[in-house]
Amino acid sequence: QVQLVESGGGLVQAGGSLRLSCAPSERTFRINHIGWYRQAPGKQRELVATINSAGSTNYADSVKGRFTISRDNAKNTGYLQMNSLKPEDTAVYYCNADIYYSYSFRNYWGQGTQVTVSS
């Protein structure tokens, strides 16, 4: 069984920081494109940031200048560093990634981790 494992969520005051991590349950599996999404109550799931295998990144306008997506290819792990957090950042954050095994990349979603920012 292959899973994406997320960690790093929690409760933080406005202006604080958190770092989310995402990695396959078997870390030797190669991971390709990584995306972070979030979903707040009553809202659609939205794209937060992406990073491809070459390190090229994209960000939603709402998080530019505050969030940084990165990856450690040796560890097959993706990260989302979140600084200057705002109450409107409160959501369940999901990692999405393509993992290579059985001769192909297959897409997986993490279970989600709750981020709550108090005012």
Short mmCIF file of C-alpha atoms in Angstrom, two decimals:
data_model
loop_
_atom_site.label_atom_id
_atom_site.label_comp_id
_atom_site.label_asym_id
_atom_site.label_seq_id
_atom_site.Cartn_x
_atom_site.Cartn_y
_atom_site.Cartn_z
CA GLN A 1 0.00 0.00 0.00
CA VAL A 2 1.35 3.41 -0.99
CA GLN A 3 0.23 6.52 0.87
CA LEU A 4 1.15 10.18 1.06
CA VAL A 5 1.79 11.13 4.68
CA GLU A 6 1.28 14.73 5.79
CA SER A 7 2.39 16.44 8.98
CA GLY A 8 2.90 19.89 10.47
CA GLY A 9 -0.61 21.25 10.85
CA GLY A 10 -1.86 22.82 14.04
CA LEU A 11 -3.14 25.91 15.79
CA VAL A 12 -1.20 29.15 15.47
CA GLN A 13 -1.83 32.83 16.15
CA ALA A 14 -2.09 35.31 13.31
CA GLY A 15 1.37 36.30 12.15
CA GLY A 16 2.85 32.97 13.13
CA SER A 17 4.40 30.24 11.02
CA LEU A 18 3.97 26.55 10.27
CA ARG A 19 5.76 24.11 7.99
CA LEU A 20 3.88 21.26 6.37
CA SER A 21 5.61 18.12 5.12
CA CYS A 22 4.50 15.52 2.61
CA ALA A 23 6.23 12.24 1.78
CA PRO A 24 5.38 8.76 0.52
CA SER A 25 4.97 6.09 3.15
CA GLU A 26 7.88 4.37 1.41
CA ARG A 27 10.43 7.14 1.02
CA THR A 28 12.45 5.30 -1.61
CA PHE A 29 9.63 5.86 -4.09
CA ARG A 30 10.43 8.66 -6.49
CA ILE A 31 8.11 11.63 -6.23
CA ASN A 32 7.53 13.98 -9.16
CA HIS A 33 5.15 16.94 -9.31
CA ILE A 34 3.93 18.16 -5.90
CA GLY A 35 0.98 20.41 -5.18
CA TRP A 36 -0.54 21.82 -2.02
CA TYR A 37 -4.28 22.50 -1.89
CA ARG A 38 -6.58 23.73 0.84
CA GLN A 39 -10.28 23.63 1.58
CA ALA A 40 -12.07 25.84 4.07
CA PRO A 41 -15.60 25.08 5.32
CA GLY A 42 -18.19 26.02 2.72
CA LYS A 43 -15.58 26.66 0.04
CA GLN A 44 -14.18 24.81 -2.94
CA ARG A 45 -10.80 23.17 -2.72
CA GLU A 46 -8.23 25.59 -4.10
CA LEU A 47 -4.67 25.31 -5.33
CA VAL A 48 -2.13 26.92 -3.01
CA ALA A 49 1.24 26.15 -4.59
CA THR A 50 2.99 23.72 -6.91
CA ILE A 51 6.54 22.63 -7.59
CA ASN A 52 7.72 20.44 -10.43
CA SER A 53 10.63 18.01 -10.60
CA ALA A 54 12.99 20.79 -11.73
CA GLY A 55 12.06 23.08 -8.85
CA SER A 56 9.86 25.50 -10.77
CA THR A 57 7.12 26.93 -8.53
CA ASN A 58 3.73 28.60 -8.78
CA TYR A 59 1.63 30.24 -6.06
CA ALA A 60 -1.90 31.43 -5.58
CA ASP A 61 -2.08 35.21 -5.38
CA SER A 62 -3.42 35.01 -1.84
CA VAL A 63 -0.23 33.41 -0.51
CA LYS A 64 2.50 35.01 -2.63
CA GLY A 65 5.24 36.48 -0.49
CA ARG A 66 4.12 34.51 2.57
CA PHE A 67 4.28 30.82 1.60
CA THR A 68 7.20 28.91 0.11
CA ILE A 69 6.95 25.49 -1.50
CA SER A 70 10.09 23.39 -1.69
CA ARG A 71 11.31 19.83 -2.04
CA ASP A 72 14.13 17.59 -0.93
CA ASN A 73 14.65 15.08 -3.71
CA ALA A 74 17.03 12.95 -1.65
CA LYS A 75 14.26 12.43 0.90
CA ASN A 76 11.42 12.38 -1.65
CA THR A 77 9.69 14.97 0.51
CA GLY A 78 7.76 18.15 -0.23
CA TYR A 79 7.33 21.10 2.11
CA LEU A 80 5.12 24.14 2.46
CA GLN A 81 6.56 26.87 4.68
CA MET A 82 3.78 29.21 5.77
CA ASN A 83 4.72 32.56 7.28
CA SER A 84 2.68 35.60 8.31
CA LEU A 85 -0.38 33.41 8.66
CA LYS A 86 -3.80 35.03 8.56
CA PRO A 87 -7.15 33.79 9.88
CA GLU A 88 -8.32 33.37 6.28
CA ASP A 89 -5.59 30.74 5.83
CA THR A 90 -7.56 28.44 8.13
CA ALA A 91 -8.36 25.28 6.17
CA VAL A 92 -7.57 21.63 5.72
CA TYR A 93 -4.41 21.42 3.65
CA TYR A 94 -3.89 18.55 1.24
CA CYS A 95 -0.76 17.33 -0.47
CA ASN A 96 -1.01 15.92 -3.98
CA ALA A 97 1.84 14.18 -5.76
CA ASP A 98 2.77 11.73 -8.48
CA ILE A 99 4.69 8.72 -7.18
CA TYR A 100 6.65 6.43 -9.48
CA TYR A 101 6.25 2.69 -9.13
CA SER A 102 5.22 -0.23 -11.32
CA TYR A 103 6.80 1.58 -14.27
CA SER A 104 4.61 4.67 -14.14
CA PHE A 105 3.70 7.75 -12.12
CA ARG A 106 0.47 7.44 -10.16
CA ASN A 107 -1.36 10.29 -8.50
CA TYR A 108 -2.03 10.33 -4.76
CA TRP A 109 -3.70 12.63 -2.26
CA GLY A 110 -2.71 12.97 1.36
CA GLN A 111 -5.33 12.65 4.08
CA GLY A 112 -5.20 16.35 4.90
CA THR A 113 -3.91 18.28 7.88
CA GLN A 114 -5.83 20.99 9.72
CA VAL A 115 -4.35 24.47 9.92
CA THR A 116 -6.15 26.89 12.22
CA VAL A 117 -5.07 30.52 12.54
CA SER A 118 -6.54 32.51 15.41
CA SER A 119 -7.08 36.26 15.22
#
